């Protein structure tokens, strides 16, 4: 298949709804289940923003807190309504987005209406906010016990001095204690405006009915697009290293590079491929690291990108994290000098397109891919087209842009 | 249901589906769970899917799969009850999606991996065995980092002490370290000769090459299948047995096992399925809506059923100071179900959710394959099972709940912060 992007373009429909909401419809004829995800470009990094004439700063973890609270409605619990119609529902908050989702096989339109309605209409009271502080407090302690999360967030604290990507997504016990109903209403008003949101629907549905429901539930509010304020960050890492100590059976590491956050769709595609070329399961480095017993099956690499931040990270368990880091740095230097193995690059590119296409059998996976593209600000078909058109030079440029001062390493070692 | 016997003890179940962009062939080997053999058998799917005689270098194999549009051939070993299921699963973009004879090429590769391993002097290559052993050992050692999974494995180890089921599905660290190329090779041939095999193919059509390739390969093996999938039930304990462990954790983990004397046929499984779901399944369940949401006692609190081993497990993440309250809160919900003190509406919600999940299973080749391979000894379609679910009554649910009694508890809590 040479034209995966054309295929996607032909099956994925984008509607720019008059309310400002961006809607993606992916038809899956004959499938029993339908899946919808309703998201806002609002995540844990958006804690300083313009609110009317003012700039306000809100406590860390408030986006995630808001996500939890949205399920509580004036007329009952949104979970309850989904359950009545047999839907599985959930939500998540990441650095740059909050997404609400459901899947069901029956009562799709009722569930879609419920989704659009409960996310659009906030309802908070002092009592319910207080109760949630207890539940989220428990979630925070759970993350504190996860060394893989601790080592990752510590890497971000090394890479970033001021950008709020260095703050834990659920915040801290202290920060969430400052959250009030008023602050939640302010955040909802600012970020849950249709023009800042997207809806993705996948399954076997009637397009007109979906649009009718959106017409009823989503009204344009002419609100300006939210503006989050981020301090200007140096291109270099804030700190070179950080070590934490926990009860772990084996050391964990996360290291990587701070990257230029202003990248084009093609440059992002090149970064994604570059990581696979450096350390993916087909790479010579992966083989060497396994044979030298420096890594195990937990090793992985990824490129991450959002508003005002971008980084490439490598994570895993190892008795010698520094040796793994040295090997990855050495491989990057080797490719900088020797150039890209074009035959390997072509296989990886083909594999990456296949990976994405396979996701199109699953509504949840397609929606996640589309949401990711929507948050990064590019068209999903365009992203695939960029992958298909990438050249060895694009990937070489992506690798050449890694530089020493942007590197940091975080470890968690045993007590 | 289109199931055909293609060799002694080898069945091929074909599920016709032309909606997918992918095709799937899943080969499942079923063997008794034996303490002295489970480590070898667990390592088999790892080594078989990492290399072969034609691809002795695992990165070359990975690259070949990548060039086939990320075709996946993965291996896993599970211990659903007192038997082991060794699975070699293959999923690739369909002929209709990418063309170019991809189906034949992937099938050839799958066949090569299963039947033509990378041997040296008649046994698995020593270097490869050592590599896979190390990776498994690292996984076992790192297991503690996932406290929720660790707590569950600890209660299994405690409640099923002495039984193979109490071990990790990989086998113990010592057992993995003790594997040799010879013992692994013996386990491989034993698997080919004595396992019951169910191949599940999900594709637009069943090609002769799939059928003939496997039929020929298995027919050439001298097979004697004696496997009977019977499992020993968890023994009820009165009073319940308790195990407490301390570690550097901020959130305590609390796990409970409830034993049942019930013999679960498909009908009883459906009743137990609804009971488990309204106890601690969906957001409408009593553990979620009452223990978590109203009583604020747990961050997560969920139940799951193992009908073959005759137990229900509740696992929860709890603030250390709330352990006693959580224990009591969970038992109160069970008593409510036993006495019928819950809304009829919850049963309706549960039935809709469970049947919806069954319908949705038809939308995923992985779910289809998982559904049938989990019910290999009493095959039933998702539609037939959904009918059973819909016929469950409140009275049956209450009676089912009465057949479960607390038998074991396990707590992993902080060194200082708990009650």
Coordinates of C-alpha atoms in Angstrom, one line a residue, chain B:
Chain B
X1 CA -19.6 -22.2 14.7
X2 CA -17.1 -23.4 12.1
X3 CA -14.8 -25.7 14.0
X4 CA -12.9 -28.6 12.3
X5 CA -10.6 -31.2 13.6
X6 CA -7.4 -31.1 11.5
X7 CA -5.2 -33.5 13.4
X8 CA -5.4 -35.6 16.6
X9 CA -6.2 -33.1 19.4
X10 CA -5.9 -30.1 17.0
X11 CA -9.0 -28.0 16.3
X12 CA -9.3 -25.1 13.9
X13 CA -12.0 -22.6 14.6
X14 CA -12.7 -20.2 11.8
X15 CA -14.5 -17.0 12.4
X16 CA -15.4 -15.3 9.1
X17 CA -15.1 -11.6 9.2
X18 CA -14.5 -9.2 6.3
X19 CA -14.9 -5.9 8.2
X20 CA -11.4 -5.8 9.5
X21 CA -8.2 -4.4 8.0
X22 CA -6.3 -7.1 9.8
X23 CA -6.4 -10.9 9.9
X24 CA -5.5 -13.0 12.9
X25 CA -4.3 -16.5 13.5
X26 CA -3.9 -17.5 17.1
X27 CA -2.4 -20.8 18.0
X28 CA -3.2 -22.0 21.6
X29 CA -1.6 -24.9 23.3
X30 CA -3.3 -26.2 26.5
X31 CA -1.3 -28.3 29.0
X32 CA -1.7 -29.2 32.6
X33 CA -0.2 -26.8 35.1
X34 CA 2.7 -28.5 36.7
X35 CA 5.1 -26.9 39.1
X36 CA 8.2 -28.6 37.7
X37 CA 7.3 -27.7 34.1
X38 CA 5.6 -24.3 34.1
X39 CA 8.8 -22.2 33.9
X40 CA 9.9 -24.0 30.8
X41 CA 6.5 -23.9 29.2
X42 CA 6.2 -20.1 30.0
X43 CA 9.6 -19.5 28.3
X44 CA 8.6 -21.3 25.2
X45 CA 6.4 -18.7 23.6
X46 CA 9.1 -16.1 24.3
X47 CA 11.9 -17.9 22.6
X48 CA 9.7 -19.2 19.7
X49 CA 8.6 -15.7 18.8
X50 CA 12.0 -14.1 19.1
X51 CA 13.9 -16.1 16.5
X52 CA 13.9 -19.3 14.3
X53 CA 16.3 -21.3 12.2
X54 CA 15.7 -19.0 9.3
X55 CA 15.9 -15.9 11.5
X56 CA 18.5 -16.7 14.2
X57 CA 19.0 -13.0 14.9
X58 CA 16.0 -11.5 16.7
X59 CA 16.6 -8.0 15.3
X60 CA 16.5 -9.5 11.7
X61 CA 13.1 -11.1 12.6
X62 CA 11.8 -7.8 14.1
X63 CA 12.9 -6.1 10.9
X64 CA 11.2 -8.7 8.7
X65 CA 8.0 -8.1 10.6
X66 CA 8.4 -4.4 10.3
X67 CA 8.7 -4.7 6.6
X68 CA 5.4 -6.6 6.5
X69 CA 3.6 -3.5 7.7
X70 CA 4.2 -4.2 11.4
X71 CA 2.9 -7.7 11.3
X72 CA 2.9 -8.9 14.9
X73 CA 3.8 -12.4 16.1
X74 CA 3.8 -12.5 19.8
X75 CA 3.9 -15.2 22.5
X76 CA 2.4 -15.4 25.9
X77 CA 1.8 -18.0 28.6
X78 CA -1.1 -17.8 31.1
X79 CA -2.3 -19.9 34.0
X80 CA -6.1 -19.4 33.9
X81 CA -6.6 -22.3 36.4
X82 CA -4.8 -25.6 36.8
X83 CA -3.7 -25.6 33.2
X84 CA -1.4 -23.5 31.1
X85 CA -2.4 -21.8 27.9
X86 CA 0.6 -21.1 25.6
X87 CA -0.4 -18.7 22.9
X88 CA 1.4 -17.7 19.7
X89 CA -0.6 -14.9 18.2
X90 CA -0.3 -13.4 14.8
X91 CA -2.0 -10.3 13.5
X92 CA -1.2 -8.6 10.2
X93 CA -2.8 -6.2 7.7
X94 CA -5.1 -8.1 5.4
X95 CA -4.5 -9.0 1.8
X96 CA -7.4 -6.7 0.9
X97 CA -5.7 -3.8 2.7
X98 CA -2.1 -4.1 1.5
X99 CA -2.1 -7.0 -1.1
X100 CA 1.2 -8.4 -2.4
X101 CA 0.7 -11.8 -0.9
X102 CA 1.2 -10.6 2.6
X103 CA -1.1 -13.4 4.1
X104 CA 1.1 -16.2 2.7
X105 CA 4.3 -14.5 3.7
X106 CA 3.1 -14.0 7.3
X107 CA 1.7 -17.6 7.5
X108 CA 5.0 -18.9 6.3
X109 CA 6.8 -16.9 9.0
X110 CA 4.4 -18.0 11.7
X111 CA 4.8 -21.7 10.7
X112 CA 8.6 -21.2 10.6
X113 CA 8.6 -19.8 14.2
X114 CA 6.5 -22.6 15.7
X115 CA 7.9 -25.6 13.9
X116 CA 11.4 -24.6 13.0
X117 CA 13.1 -23.2 16.1
X118 CA 16.7 -22.0 16.3
X119 CA 18.4 -25.3 17.4
X120 CA 22.1 -26.0 17.9
X121 CA 23.0 -29.7 18.1
X122 CA 19.3 -30.7 18.5
X123 CA 18.5 -28.3 21.3
X124 CA 17.6 -24.6 21.6
X125 CA 20.6 -22.3 21.0
X126 CA 22.2 -21.8 24.5
X127 CA 22.8 -18.1 24.0
X128 CA 19.2 -17.4 23.1
X129 CA 17.9 -19.5 26.1
X130 CA 20.1 -17.5 28.4
X131 CA 18.9 -14.2 26.9
X132 CA 15.2 -15.1 27.3
X133 CA 15.9 -16.5 30.8
X134 CA 17.5 -13.2 31.8
X135 CA 14.6 -11.1 30.4
X136 CA 12.1 -13.3 32.3
X137 CA 14.1 -13.0 35.5
X138 CA 14.3 -9.2 35.2
X139 CA 10.5 -9.2 34.7
X140 CA 10.0 -11.2 37.9
X141 CA 12.4 -9.0 39.9
X142 CA 10.7 -5.8 38.6
X143 CA 7.3 -7.2 39.5
X144 CA 7.4 -5.4 42.9
X145 CA 7.3 -2.0 41.1
X146 CA 3.7 -2.6 40.1
X147 CA 2.2 -2.8 43.6
X148 CA -1.3 -3.7 42.5
X149 CA -0.1 -6.7 40.5
X150 CA 2.4 -7.6 43.2
X151 CA -0.3 -7.7 45.9
X152 CA -2.5 -10.0 43.7
X153 CA 0.4 -12.4 43.1
X154 CA 1.2 -12.4 46.8
X155 CA -2.4 -13.5 47.8
X156 CA -2.3 -16.3 45.1
X157 CA 1.0 -17.4 46.6
X158 CA -0.5 -17.4 50.1
X159 CA -3.9 -19.0 49.3
X160 CA -2.6 -21.6 46.9
X161 CA 0.6 -22.4 48.7
X162 CA 2.1 -25.6 47.5
X163 CA 0.0 -25.6 44.3
X164 CA 1.5 -24.5 40.9
X165 CA -1.4 -22.0 40.6
X166 CA 0.2 -20.1 43.5
X167 CA 3.3 -19.4 41.5
X168 CA 3.8 -16.5 39.1
X169 CA 2.7 -17.5 35.6
X170 CA 6.4 -17.3 34.6
X171 CA 7.3 -19.9 37.2
X172 CA 9.5 -18.9 40.2
X173 CA 12.8 -17.1 39.8
X174 CA 14.7 -20.2 40.8
X175 CA 12.8 -22.3 38.3
X176 CA 13.5 -19.9 35.5
X177 CA 17.2 -19.8 36.4
X178 CA 17.3 -23.6 36.4
X179 CA 16.1 -23.9 32.7
X180 CA 18.6 -25.5 30.4
X181 CA 18.5 -25.7 26.6
X182 CA 17.8 -29.5 27.0
X183 CA 14.9 -29.0 29.5
X184 CA 13.4 -26.3 27.3
X185 CA 13.7 -28.5 24.2
X186 CA 12.0 -31.4 26.1
X187 CA 9.2 -29.0 27.0
X188 CA 8.9 -27.9 23.4
X189 CA 8.5 -31.4 22.1
X190 CA 6.2 -32.3 24.9
X191 CA 4.0 -29.3 24.0
X192 CA 3.9 -30.3 20.3
X193 CA 3.1 -33.9 21.2
X194 CA 0.7 -33.7 24.1
X195 CA -1.1 -30.3 24.2
X196 CA -4.6 -29.9 23.1
X197 CA -4.4 -27.3 20.3
X198 CA -7.0 -24.7 19.3
X199 CA -6.2 -22.5 16.4
X200 CA -8.5 -19.6 16.0
X201 CA -8.5 -17.9 12.6
X202 CA -10.3 -14.6 12.1
X203 CA -10.2 -13.6 8.4
X204 CA -12.5 -13.0 5.4
X205 CA -12.0 -16.6 4.3
X206 CA -10.3 -19.7 5.5
X207 CA -7.7 -20.4 3.0
X208 CA -6.7 -24.0 2.2
X209 CA -3.1 -23.0 3.0
X210 CA -3.9 -22.2 6.6
X211 CA -5.8 -25.5 7.1
X212 CA -3.3 -27.7 5.2
X213 CA -0.2 -26.2 6.6
X214 CA -1.2 -26.8 10.2
X215 CA -2.9 -30.1 9.5
X216 CA 0.3 -31.4 7.8
X217 CA 2.6 -30.2 10.5
X218 CA 0.6 -31.7 13.4
X219 CA -0.1 -34.9 11.6
X220 CA 3.6 -35.5 11.2
X221 CA 4.0 -35.5 15.0
X222 CA 3.3 -38.5 17.1
X223 CA 0.6 -36.9 19.2
X224 CA -1.0 -38.3 22.4
X225 CA -3.3 -35.8 24.0
X226 CA -4.3 -36.7 27.5
X227 CA -5.0 -33.2 28.8
X228 CA -8.3 -32.8 30.8
X229 CA -9.0 -29.2 31.9
X230 CA -9.9 -29.9 35.6
X231 CA -9.0 -27.6 38.4
X232 CA -8.9 -27.9 42.1
X233 CA -11.1 -25.3 43.8
X234 CA -9.9 -22.8 46.5
X235 CA -10.7 -24.3 49.9
X236 CA -12.8 -22.2 52.2
X237 CA -11.1 -21.2 55.4
X238 CA -13.0 -20.5 58.6
X239 CA -11.8 -18.2 60.1
X240 CA -10.2 -16.6 57.1
X241 CA -6.5 -16.6 56.8
X242 CA -4.6 -13.3 56.8
X243 CA -1.2 -12.2 55.6
X244 CA 0.2 -8.8 56.2
X245 CA 3.3 -7.3 54.6
X246 CA 5.1 -4.0 55.1
X247 CA 6.9 -2.0 52.5
X248 CA 7.7 1.6 51.6
X249 CA 4.3 2.4 50.2
X250 CA 2.1 5.5 50.6
X251 CA -1.1 3.7 49.5
X252 CA -1.9 0.3 51.0
X253 CA -3.1 -2.6 48.8
X254 CA -5.8 -4.8 50.3
X255 CA -6.8 -8.0 48.5
X256 CA -9.5 -10.5 49.6
X257 CA -10.4 -13.9 48.2
X258 CA -13.8 -15.4 48.6
X259 CA -14.2 -19.2 48.0
X260 CA -17.2 -20.9 46.5
X261 CA -18.3 -24.5 46.4
X262 CA -20.3 -23.9 43.2
X263 CA -19.7 -26.0 40.1
X264 CA -19.8 -23.5 37.2
X265 CA -21.4 -24.6 34.0
X266 CA -22.1 -21.9 31.4
X267 CA -25.4 -21.0 33.1
X268 CA -23.8 -20.7 36.5
X269 CA -21.0 -18.7 35.1
X270 CA -23.5 -16.2 33.7
X271 CA -25.1 -15.8 37.1
X272 CA -21.7 -15.5 38.8
X273 CA -20.7 -13.0 36.1
X274 CA -23.6 -10.7 36.9
X275 CA -23.0 -11.2 40.7
X276 CA -19.3 -10.2 40.3
X277 CA -20.2 -7.2 38.1
X278 CA -22.8 -5.7 40.5
X279 CA -20.5 -6.4 43.4
X280 CA -17.4 -4.7 42.0
X281 CA -17.5 -4.4 38.2
X282 CA -19.0 -1.3 36.6
X283 CA -19.4 2.2 38.0
X284 CA -22.9 1.2 39.2
X285 CA -21.4 -1.7 41.3
X286 CA -21.6 -1.5 45.1
X287 CA -17.8 -1.4 45.5
X288 CA -17.4 1.5 43.2
X289 CA -20.6 3.5 44.0
X290 CA -20.7 2.9 47.7
X291 CA -17.2 1.9 49.0
X292 CA -15.3 4.3 46.7
X293 CA -17.8 7.1 46.0
X294 CA -20.0 7.3 49.0
X295 CA -17.7 6.1 51.8
X296 CA -14.5 7.4 50.2
X297 CA -12.6 4.4 51.5
X298 CA -10.6 3.3 48.4
X299 CA -9.2 4.8 45.3
X300 CA -9.9 1.6 43.4
X301 CA -11.9 -1.3 44.5
X302 CA -12.9 -4.0 42.1
X303 CA -13.9 -7.7 41.9
X304 CA -13.1 -10.4 39.4
X305 CA -14.2 -14.0 39.2
X306 CA -12.2 -17.2 38.5
X307 CA -14.9 -19.7 38.0
X308 CA -12.5 -22.6 37.3
X309 CA -10.7 -22.2 40.6
X310 CA -13.9 -21.3 42.4
X311 CA -13.1 -17.9 43.8
X312 CA -13.8 -14.2 43.6
X313 CA -11.1 -11.7 44.3
X314 CA -11.5 -8.1 45.5
X315 CA -8.5 -5.9 45.2
X316 CA -8.3 -2.3 46.4
X317 CA -6.0 0.7 46.9
X318 CA -6.6 2.1 50.3
X319 CA -5.3 4.8 52.6
X320 CA -3.5 2.8 55.4
X321 CA -5.6 4.3 58.1
X322 CA -8.8 3.1 56.4
X323 CA -8.0 -0.6 56.1
X324 CA -10.4 -1.8 58.7
X325 CA -13.2 0.4 57.5
X326 CA -12.6 -0.7 53.9
X327 CA -12.7 -4.4 54.9
X328 CA -16.0 -3.9 56.7
X329 CA -17.4 -1.7 53.9
X330 CA -16.6 -4.4 51.3
X331 CA -18.2 -7.2 53.4
X332 CA -21.3 -5.1 54.0
X333 CA -21.8 -4.8 50.2
X334 CA -21.5 -8.6 49.9
X335 CA -24.1 -9.0 52.6
X336 CA -26.4 -6.5 50.8
X337 CA -26.3 -8.7 47.7
X338 CA -26.9 -11.9 49.7
X339 CA -30.0 -10.4 51.3
X340 CA -31.2 -8.7 48.1
X341 CA -30.8 -5.3 49.6
X342 CA -30.0 -3.5 46.3
X343 CA -31.8 -1.8 43.5
X344 CA -33.2 -4.0 40.7
X345 CA -32.0 -1.4 38.3
X346 CA -28.4 -2.4 39.1
X347 CA -29.0 -5.8 37.6
X348 CA -30.5 -4.3 34.5
X349 CA -27.5 -1.9 34.1
X350 CA -25.2 -4.9 34.6
X351 CA -27.0 -7.0 32.0
X352 CA -26.9 -4.2 29.5
X353 CA -23.2 -3.6 30.1
X354 CA -22.1 -7.2 30.0
X355 CA -24.1 -8.0 26.9
X356 CA -22.9 -4.8 25.3
X357 CA -19.3 -6.0 25.9
X358 CA -20.2 -9.4 24.4
X359 CA -21.5 -7.7 21.3
X360 CA -18.4 -5.5 21.1
X361 CA -16.2 -8.5 21.3
X362 CA -17.3 -9.2 17.7
X363 CA -15.6 -5.9 16.7
X364 CA -12.1 -7.0 17.5
X365 CA -10.2 -10.0 16.2
X366 CA -8.2 -10.1 19.5
X367 CA -11.4 -10.1 21.6
X368 CA -13.0 -12.8 19.3
X369 CA -9.9 -15.0 19.7
X370 CA -9.7 -14.4 23.4
X371 CA -13.4 -15.2 23.9
X372 CA -13.2 -18.6 22.3
X373 CA -9.7 -19.6 23.5
X374 CA -10.9 -18.9 27.1
X375 CA -13.9 -21.2 26.6
X376 CA -12.1 -23.9 24.6
X377 CA -13.6 -26.8 26.6
X378 CA -17.3 -25.6 26.5
X379 CA -17.5 -23.6 23.3
X380 CA -20.4 -21.1 23.2
X381 CA -20.9 -18.1 21.0
X382 CA -21.0 -14.5 22.5
X383 CA -24.7 -14.4 21.4
X384 CA -25.5 -17.6 23.2
X385 CA -23.7 -16.4 26.3
X386 CA -25.5 -13.0 26.1
X387 CA -28.8 -15.0 26.2
X388 CA -27.8 -16.7 29.4
X389 CA -26.8 -13.3 30.9
X390 CA -30.2 -11.8 30.0
X391 CA -32.0 -14.7 31.7
X392 CA -30.3 -14.2 35.1
X393 CA -32.7 -13.3 37.9
X394 CA -32.1 -11.3 41.1
X395 CA -32.9 -14.4 43.2
X396 CA -30.2 -16.3 41.4
X397 CA -27.7 -13.5 42.0
X398 CA -28.5 -13.5 45.7
X399 CA -28.2 -17.3 45.9
X400 CA -24.9 -17.1 44.1
X401 CA -23.6 -14.5 46.5
X402 CA -24.5 -16.7 49.4
X403 CA -22.2 -19.4 48.0
X404 CA -19.1 -17.2 48.4
X405 CA -17.3 -16.9 51.8
X406 CA -14.2 -14.9 52.7
X407 CA -11.2 -17.2 52.8
X408 CA -8.0 -15.1 52.6
X409 CA -6.9 -11.5 52.9
X410 CA -3.6 -9.9 52.1
X411 CA -2.4 -6.4 53.0
X412 CA 0.6 -4.5 51.7
X413 CA 0.9 -1.4 53.8
X414 CA 3.4 1.4 54.7
X415 CA 5.8 0.9 57.5
X416 CA 4.5 3.7 59.6
X417 CA 1.3 5.2 58.2
X418 CA -1.2 2.4 58.7
X419 CA -3.7 1.9 61.6

